[in-house]
GROMACS .gro file of C-alpha atoms in nm:
model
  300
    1UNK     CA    1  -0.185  -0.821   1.326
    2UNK     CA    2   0.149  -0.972   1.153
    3UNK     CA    3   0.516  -0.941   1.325
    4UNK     CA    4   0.548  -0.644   1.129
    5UNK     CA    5   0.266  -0.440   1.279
    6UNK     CA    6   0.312  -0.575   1.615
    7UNK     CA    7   0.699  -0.481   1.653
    8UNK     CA    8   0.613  -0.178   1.506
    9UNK     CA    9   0.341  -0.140   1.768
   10UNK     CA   10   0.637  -0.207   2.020
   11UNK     CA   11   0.851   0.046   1.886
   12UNK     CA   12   0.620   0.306   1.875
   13UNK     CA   13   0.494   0.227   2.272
   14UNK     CA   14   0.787   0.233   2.430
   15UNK     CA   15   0.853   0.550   2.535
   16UNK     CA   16   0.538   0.539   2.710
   17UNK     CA   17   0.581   0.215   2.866
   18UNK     CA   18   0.715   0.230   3.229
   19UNK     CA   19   1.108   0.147   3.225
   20UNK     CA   20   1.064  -0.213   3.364
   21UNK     CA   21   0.859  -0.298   3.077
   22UNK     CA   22   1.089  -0.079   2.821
   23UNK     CA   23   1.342  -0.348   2.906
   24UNK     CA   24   1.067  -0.642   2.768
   25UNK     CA   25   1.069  -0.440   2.455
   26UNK     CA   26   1.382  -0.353   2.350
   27UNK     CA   27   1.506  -0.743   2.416
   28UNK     CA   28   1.166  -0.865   2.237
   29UNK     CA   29   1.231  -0.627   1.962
   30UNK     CA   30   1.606  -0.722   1.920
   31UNK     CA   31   1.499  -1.128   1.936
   32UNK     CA   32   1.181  -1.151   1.794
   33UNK     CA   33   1.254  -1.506   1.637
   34UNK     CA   34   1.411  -1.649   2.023
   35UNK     CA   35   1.055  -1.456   2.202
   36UNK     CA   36   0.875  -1.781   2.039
   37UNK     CA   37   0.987  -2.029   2.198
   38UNK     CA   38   1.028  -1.893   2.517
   39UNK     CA   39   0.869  -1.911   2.887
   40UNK     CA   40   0.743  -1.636   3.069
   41UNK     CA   41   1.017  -1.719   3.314
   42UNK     CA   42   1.270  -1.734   3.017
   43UNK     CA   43   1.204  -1.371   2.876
   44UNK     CA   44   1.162  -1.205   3.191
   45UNK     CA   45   1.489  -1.364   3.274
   46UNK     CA   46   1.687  -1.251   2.984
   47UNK     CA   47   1.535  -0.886   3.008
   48UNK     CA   48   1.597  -0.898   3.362
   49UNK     CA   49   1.290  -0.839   3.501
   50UNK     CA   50   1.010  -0.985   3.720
   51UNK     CA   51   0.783  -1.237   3.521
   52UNK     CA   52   0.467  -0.971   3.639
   53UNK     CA   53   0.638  -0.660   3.428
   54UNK     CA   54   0.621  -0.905   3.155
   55UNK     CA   55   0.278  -0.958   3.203
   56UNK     CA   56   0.228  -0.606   3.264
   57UNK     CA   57   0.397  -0.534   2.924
   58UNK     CA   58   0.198  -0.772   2.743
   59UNK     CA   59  -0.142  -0.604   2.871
   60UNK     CA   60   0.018  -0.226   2.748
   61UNK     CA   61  -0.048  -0.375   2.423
   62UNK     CA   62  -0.361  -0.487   2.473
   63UNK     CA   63  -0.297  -0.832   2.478
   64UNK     CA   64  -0.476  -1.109   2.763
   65UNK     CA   65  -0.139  -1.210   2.887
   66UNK     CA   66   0.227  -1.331   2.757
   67UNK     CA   67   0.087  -1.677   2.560
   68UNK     CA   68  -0.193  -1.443   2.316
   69UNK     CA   69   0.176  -1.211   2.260
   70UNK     CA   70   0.347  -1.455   2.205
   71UNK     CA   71   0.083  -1.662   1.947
   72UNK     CA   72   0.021  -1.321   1.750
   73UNK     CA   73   0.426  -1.280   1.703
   74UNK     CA   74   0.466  -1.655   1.616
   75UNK     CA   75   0.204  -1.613   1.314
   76UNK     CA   76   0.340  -1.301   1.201
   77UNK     CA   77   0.673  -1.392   1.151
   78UNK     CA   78   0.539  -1.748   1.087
   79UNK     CA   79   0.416  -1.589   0.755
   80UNK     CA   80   0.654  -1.324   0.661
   81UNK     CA   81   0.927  -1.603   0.679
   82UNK     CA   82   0.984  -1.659   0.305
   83UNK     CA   83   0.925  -1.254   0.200
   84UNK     CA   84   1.224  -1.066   0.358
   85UNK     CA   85   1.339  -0.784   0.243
   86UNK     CA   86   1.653  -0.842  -0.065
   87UNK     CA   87   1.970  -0.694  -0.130
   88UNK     CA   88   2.101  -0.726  -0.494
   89UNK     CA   89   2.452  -0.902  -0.526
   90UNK     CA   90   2.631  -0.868  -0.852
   91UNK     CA   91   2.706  -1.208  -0.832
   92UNK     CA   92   2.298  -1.301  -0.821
   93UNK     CA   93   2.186  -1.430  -1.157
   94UNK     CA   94   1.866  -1.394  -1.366
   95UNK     CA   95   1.682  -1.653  -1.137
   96UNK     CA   96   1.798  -1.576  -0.811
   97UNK     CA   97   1.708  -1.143  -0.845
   98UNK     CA   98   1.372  -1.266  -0.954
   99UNK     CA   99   1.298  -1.449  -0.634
  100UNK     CA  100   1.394  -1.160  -0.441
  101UNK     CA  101   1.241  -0.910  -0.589
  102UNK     CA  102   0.943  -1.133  -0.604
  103UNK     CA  103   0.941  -1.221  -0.258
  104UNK     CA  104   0.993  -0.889  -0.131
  105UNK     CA  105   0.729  -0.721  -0.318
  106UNK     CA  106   0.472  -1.001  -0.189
  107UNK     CA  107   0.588  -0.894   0.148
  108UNK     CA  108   0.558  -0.512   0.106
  109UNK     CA  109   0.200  -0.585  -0.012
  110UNK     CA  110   0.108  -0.807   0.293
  111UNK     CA  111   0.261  -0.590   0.499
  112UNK     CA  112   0.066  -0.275   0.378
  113UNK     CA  113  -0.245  -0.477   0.334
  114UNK     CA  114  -0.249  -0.546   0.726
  115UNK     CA  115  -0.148  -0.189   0.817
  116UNK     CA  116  -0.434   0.005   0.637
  117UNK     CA  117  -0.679   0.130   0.866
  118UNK     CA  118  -1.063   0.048   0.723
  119UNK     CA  119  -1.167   0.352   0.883
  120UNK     CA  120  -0.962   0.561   0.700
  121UNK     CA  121  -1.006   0.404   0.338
  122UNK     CA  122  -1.428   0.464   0.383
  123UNK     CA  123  -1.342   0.810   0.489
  124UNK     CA  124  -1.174   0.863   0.150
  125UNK     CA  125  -1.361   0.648  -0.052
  126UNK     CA  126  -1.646   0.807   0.062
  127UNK     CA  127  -1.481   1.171  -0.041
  128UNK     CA  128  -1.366   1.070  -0.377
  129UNK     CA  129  -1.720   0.949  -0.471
  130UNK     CA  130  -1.876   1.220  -0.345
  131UNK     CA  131  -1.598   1.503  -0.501
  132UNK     CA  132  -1.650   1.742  -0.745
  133UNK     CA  133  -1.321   1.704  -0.879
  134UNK     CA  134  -1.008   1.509  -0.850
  135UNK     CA  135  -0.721   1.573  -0.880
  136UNK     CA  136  -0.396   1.347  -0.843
  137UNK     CA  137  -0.045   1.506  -0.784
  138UNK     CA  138   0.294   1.312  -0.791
  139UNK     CA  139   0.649   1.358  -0.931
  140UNK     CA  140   0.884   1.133  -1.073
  141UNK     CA  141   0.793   0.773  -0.999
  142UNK     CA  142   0.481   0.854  -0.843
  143UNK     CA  143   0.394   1.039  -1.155
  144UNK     CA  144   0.299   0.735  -1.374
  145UNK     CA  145   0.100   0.619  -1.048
  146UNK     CA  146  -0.115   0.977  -1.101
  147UNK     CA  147  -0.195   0.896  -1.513
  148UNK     CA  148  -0.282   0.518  -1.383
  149UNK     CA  149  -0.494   0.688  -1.104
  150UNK     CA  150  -0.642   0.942  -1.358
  151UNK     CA  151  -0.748   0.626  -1.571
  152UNK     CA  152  -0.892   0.434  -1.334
  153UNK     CA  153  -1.114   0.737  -1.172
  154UNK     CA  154  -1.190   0.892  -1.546
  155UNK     CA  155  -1.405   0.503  -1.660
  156UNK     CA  156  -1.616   0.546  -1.336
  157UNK     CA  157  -1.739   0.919  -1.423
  158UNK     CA  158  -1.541   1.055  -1.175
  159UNK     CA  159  -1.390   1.434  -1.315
  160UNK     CA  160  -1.040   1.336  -1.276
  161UNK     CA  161  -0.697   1.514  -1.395
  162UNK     CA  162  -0.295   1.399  -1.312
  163UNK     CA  163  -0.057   1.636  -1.301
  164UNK     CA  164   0.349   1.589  -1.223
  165UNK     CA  165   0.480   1.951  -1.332
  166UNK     CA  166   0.453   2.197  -1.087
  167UNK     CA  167   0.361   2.477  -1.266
  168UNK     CA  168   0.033   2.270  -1.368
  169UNK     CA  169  -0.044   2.159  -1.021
  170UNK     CA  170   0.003   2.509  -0.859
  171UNK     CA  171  -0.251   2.611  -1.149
  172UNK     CA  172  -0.453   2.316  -1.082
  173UNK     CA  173  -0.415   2.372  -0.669
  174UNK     CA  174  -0.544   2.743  -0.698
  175UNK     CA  175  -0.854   2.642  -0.894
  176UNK     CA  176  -1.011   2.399  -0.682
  177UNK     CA  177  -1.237   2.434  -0.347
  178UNK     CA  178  -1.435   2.282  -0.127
  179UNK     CA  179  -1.607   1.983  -0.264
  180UNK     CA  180  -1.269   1.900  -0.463
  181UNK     CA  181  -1.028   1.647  -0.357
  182UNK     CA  182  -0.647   1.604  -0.464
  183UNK     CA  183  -0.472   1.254  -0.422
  184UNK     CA  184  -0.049   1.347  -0.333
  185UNK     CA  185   0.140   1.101  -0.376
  186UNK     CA  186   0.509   1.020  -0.258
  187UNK     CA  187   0.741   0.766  -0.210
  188UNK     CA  188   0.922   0.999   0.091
  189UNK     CA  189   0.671   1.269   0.198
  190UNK     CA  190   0.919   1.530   0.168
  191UNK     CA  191   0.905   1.693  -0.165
  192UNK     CA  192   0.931   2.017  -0.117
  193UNK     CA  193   0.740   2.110  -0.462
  194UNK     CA  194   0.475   1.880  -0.347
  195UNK     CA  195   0.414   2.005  -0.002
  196UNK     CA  196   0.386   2.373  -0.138
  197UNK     CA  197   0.123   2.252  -0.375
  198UNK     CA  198  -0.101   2.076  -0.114
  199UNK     CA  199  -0.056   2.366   0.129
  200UNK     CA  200  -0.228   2.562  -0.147
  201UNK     CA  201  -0.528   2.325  -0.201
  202UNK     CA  202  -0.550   2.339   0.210
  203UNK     CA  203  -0.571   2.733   0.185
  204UNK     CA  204  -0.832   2.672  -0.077
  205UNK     CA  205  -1.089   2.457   0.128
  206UNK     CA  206  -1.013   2.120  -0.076
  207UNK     CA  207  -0.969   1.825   0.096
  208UNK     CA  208  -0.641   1.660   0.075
  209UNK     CA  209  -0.572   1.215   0.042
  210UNK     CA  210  -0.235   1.155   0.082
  211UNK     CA  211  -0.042   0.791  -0.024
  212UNK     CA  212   0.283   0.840   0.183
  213UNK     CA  213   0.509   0.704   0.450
  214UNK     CA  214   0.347   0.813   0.791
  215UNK     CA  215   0.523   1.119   1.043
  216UNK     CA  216   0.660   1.270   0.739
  217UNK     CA  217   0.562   1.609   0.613
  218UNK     CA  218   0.333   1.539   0.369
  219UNK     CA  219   0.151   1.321   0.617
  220UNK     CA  220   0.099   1.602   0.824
  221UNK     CA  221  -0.064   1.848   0.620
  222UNK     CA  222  -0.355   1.521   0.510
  223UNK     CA  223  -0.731   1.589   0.544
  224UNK     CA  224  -0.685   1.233   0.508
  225UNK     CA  225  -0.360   1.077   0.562
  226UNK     CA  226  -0.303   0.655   0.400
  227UNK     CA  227  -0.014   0.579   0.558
  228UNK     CA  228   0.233   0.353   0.307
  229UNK     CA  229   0.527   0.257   0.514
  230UNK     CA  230   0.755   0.058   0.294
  231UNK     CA  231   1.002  -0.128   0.532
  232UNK     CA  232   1.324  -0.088   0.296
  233UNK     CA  233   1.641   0.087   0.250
  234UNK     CA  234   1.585   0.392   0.019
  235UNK     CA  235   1.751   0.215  -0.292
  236UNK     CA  236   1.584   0.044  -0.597
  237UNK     CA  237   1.385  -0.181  -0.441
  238UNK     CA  238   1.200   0.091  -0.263
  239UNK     CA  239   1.151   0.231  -0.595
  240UNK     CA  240   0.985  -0.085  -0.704
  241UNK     CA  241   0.749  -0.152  -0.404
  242UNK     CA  242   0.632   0.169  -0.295
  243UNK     CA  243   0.502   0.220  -0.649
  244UNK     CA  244   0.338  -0.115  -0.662
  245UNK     CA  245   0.189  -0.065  -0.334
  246UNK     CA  246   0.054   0.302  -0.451
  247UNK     CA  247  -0.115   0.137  -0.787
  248UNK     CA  248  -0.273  -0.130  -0.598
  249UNK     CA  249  -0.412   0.083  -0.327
  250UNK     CA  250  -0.564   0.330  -0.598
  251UNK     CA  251  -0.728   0.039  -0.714
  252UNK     CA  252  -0.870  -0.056  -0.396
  253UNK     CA  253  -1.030   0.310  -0.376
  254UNK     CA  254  -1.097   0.284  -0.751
  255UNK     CA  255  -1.327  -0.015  -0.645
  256UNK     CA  256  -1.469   0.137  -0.326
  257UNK     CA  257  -1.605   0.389  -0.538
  258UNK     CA  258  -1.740   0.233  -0.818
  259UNK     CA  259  -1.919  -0.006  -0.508
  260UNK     CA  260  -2.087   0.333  -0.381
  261UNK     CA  261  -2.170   0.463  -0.728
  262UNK     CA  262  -2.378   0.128  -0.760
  263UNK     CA  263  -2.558  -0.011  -1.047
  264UNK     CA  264  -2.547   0.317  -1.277
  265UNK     CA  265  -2.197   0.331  -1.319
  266UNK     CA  266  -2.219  -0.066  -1.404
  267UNK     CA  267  -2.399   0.050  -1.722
  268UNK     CA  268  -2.135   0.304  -1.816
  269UNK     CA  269  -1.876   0.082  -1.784
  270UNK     CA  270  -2.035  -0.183  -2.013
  271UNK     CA  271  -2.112   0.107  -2.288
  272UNK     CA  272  -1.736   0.192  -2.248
  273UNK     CA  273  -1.642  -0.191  -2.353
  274UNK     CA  274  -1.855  -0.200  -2.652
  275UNK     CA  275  -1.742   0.134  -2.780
  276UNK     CA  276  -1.374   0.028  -2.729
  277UNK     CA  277  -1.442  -0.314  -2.928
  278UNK     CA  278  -1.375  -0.106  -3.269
  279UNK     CA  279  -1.051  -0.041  -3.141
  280UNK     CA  280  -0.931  -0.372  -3.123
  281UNK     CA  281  -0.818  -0.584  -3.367
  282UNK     CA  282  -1.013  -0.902  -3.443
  283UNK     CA  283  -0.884  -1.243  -3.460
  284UNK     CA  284  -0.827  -1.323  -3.758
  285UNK     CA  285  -0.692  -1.665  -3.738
  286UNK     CA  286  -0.683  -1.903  -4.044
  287UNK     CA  287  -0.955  -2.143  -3.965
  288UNK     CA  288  -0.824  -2.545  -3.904
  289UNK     CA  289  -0.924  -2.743  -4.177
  290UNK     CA  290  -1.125  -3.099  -4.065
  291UNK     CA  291  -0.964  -3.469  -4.225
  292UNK     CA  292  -1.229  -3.549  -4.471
  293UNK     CA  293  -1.349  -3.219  -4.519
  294UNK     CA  294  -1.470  -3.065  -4.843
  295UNK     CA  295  -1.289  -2.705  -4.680
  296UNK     CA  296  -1.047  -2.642  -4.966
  297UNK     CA  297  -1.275  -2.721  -5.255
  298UNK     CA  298  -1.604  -2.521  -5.120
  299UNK     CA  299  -1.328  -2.189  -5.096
  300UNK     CA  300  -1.393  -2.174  -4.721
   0.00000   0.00000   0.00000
């Protein structure tokens, strides 16, 4: 677990932690760089509390005792140093708004990477392999995620369709059933055109994947819910990550199936790449001519 998942972990125990060991939390998650280097005595000092509650609040988190906390927070923030999250300046130039946006996007995907459950990626791996047909719904920048999505799943035989307009995925929702699956995905788990859609395909039997910040809406209504909780201000750079994040978690499902289809689908795909080899150009590159060569005068 990274520094990310583990003061999330905090934040999201707290109110069920007694209110001695509240205390521990809200100064850990206010200091998380000072907790470090400190003593047992030091923290339970500056929370004001007895070095047992801290121990006590350690072991709420299922940890042995303050020095395995305190390693696990270390590492975390140990490697998430060099990826915080940006803010644009209008004075930043061309190299110094690549590093950012670099850096934070490398975070994002670390962070997401350590927060998706295995669990829950079988469970709908193992439905999209198995589905009759799927279907991927998404509007505006999530939309170009769905035809990328649609792609992917079309190469490994899988009946596949994208759809952004919501007159197509009502039509769409309304004609599938049980054995179907439908992908949503959403950068905010609140569009209401969206959530009508997928409350249709639930009414219809169909089992619903969502790719979506968690304890939102849309979260709520998932057969299956992938949690993508994008630690960022809802600007541009939001924008940016959450849609990386979404392509590169459809490819991790994209592979997941293709693993479970097995060595069948490894034949398609190969008859796919010769077939698309007469769609490609060839190289036609004028060949180097040797010193001492006879190239010239043989019409080579």
């Amino acid at each position: 677990m990274n520094s990310f998942n583990l003061l999330k972990s905090i934040a999201e125990a707290r109110s069920d932690l007694r209110k001695s060991e509240q205390k521990v939390a809200d100064y850990v998650l206010a200091n998380p760089n000072d907790v470090i280097h400190m003593r047992i005595v030091d923290l339970a000092s500056e929370a004001q509390v007895s070095e047992p509650t801290v121990v006590r609040f350690c072991r709420a988190l299922d940890y042995d005792g303050f020095q395995d906390f305190k390693l696990t927070l270390a590492q975390g923030l140990a490697s998430n140093a060099s990826y915080e999250q940006f803010s644009l300046d209008s004075k930043d130039t061309v190299i110094e708004f690549k590093q950012k946006i670099f850096d934070s996007m490398i975070g994002n995907l670390i962070n997401i990477r350590d927060q998706l459950d295995p669990g829950t990626l079988e469970e709908a791996i193992d439905c999209l392999a198995k589905a009759n047909r799927v279907e991927f719904y998404g509007f505006g920048a999530s939309a170009p995620v769905c035809a990328d999505a649609q792609h992917k799943f079309y190469r490994l035989m899988v009946s596949a369709a994208a759809y952004s307009d919501p007159h197509m995925q009502t039509i769409s929702a309304l004609t599938l059933g049980e054995g179907d699956a439908v992908v949503a995905i959403s950068q905010t788990g609140r569009t209401k055109d969206l959530l009508h859609t997928v409350k249709l395909v639930k009414d219809k039997g169909a089992t619903v994947i969502t790719l979506c910040p968690g304890n939102t809406p849309l979260a709520d209504l998932a057969t299956i819910p992938i949690h993508v909780d994008v630690e960022e201000d809802k600007d541009l750079s939001t924008l940016m990550s959450s849609r990386v994040v979404h392509l590169v978690i459809i490819d991790v499902l994209a592979v997941g199936v293709a693993m479970k289809l097995g060595p069948v689908l490894l034949d398609h795909l190969k008859t796919i790449k010769r077939s698309l080899r007469s769609l490609r150009q060839n190289d036609k590159r004028i060949p180097t001519l040797r010193r001492g060569s006879d190239s010239e005068d043989d019409g080579e």
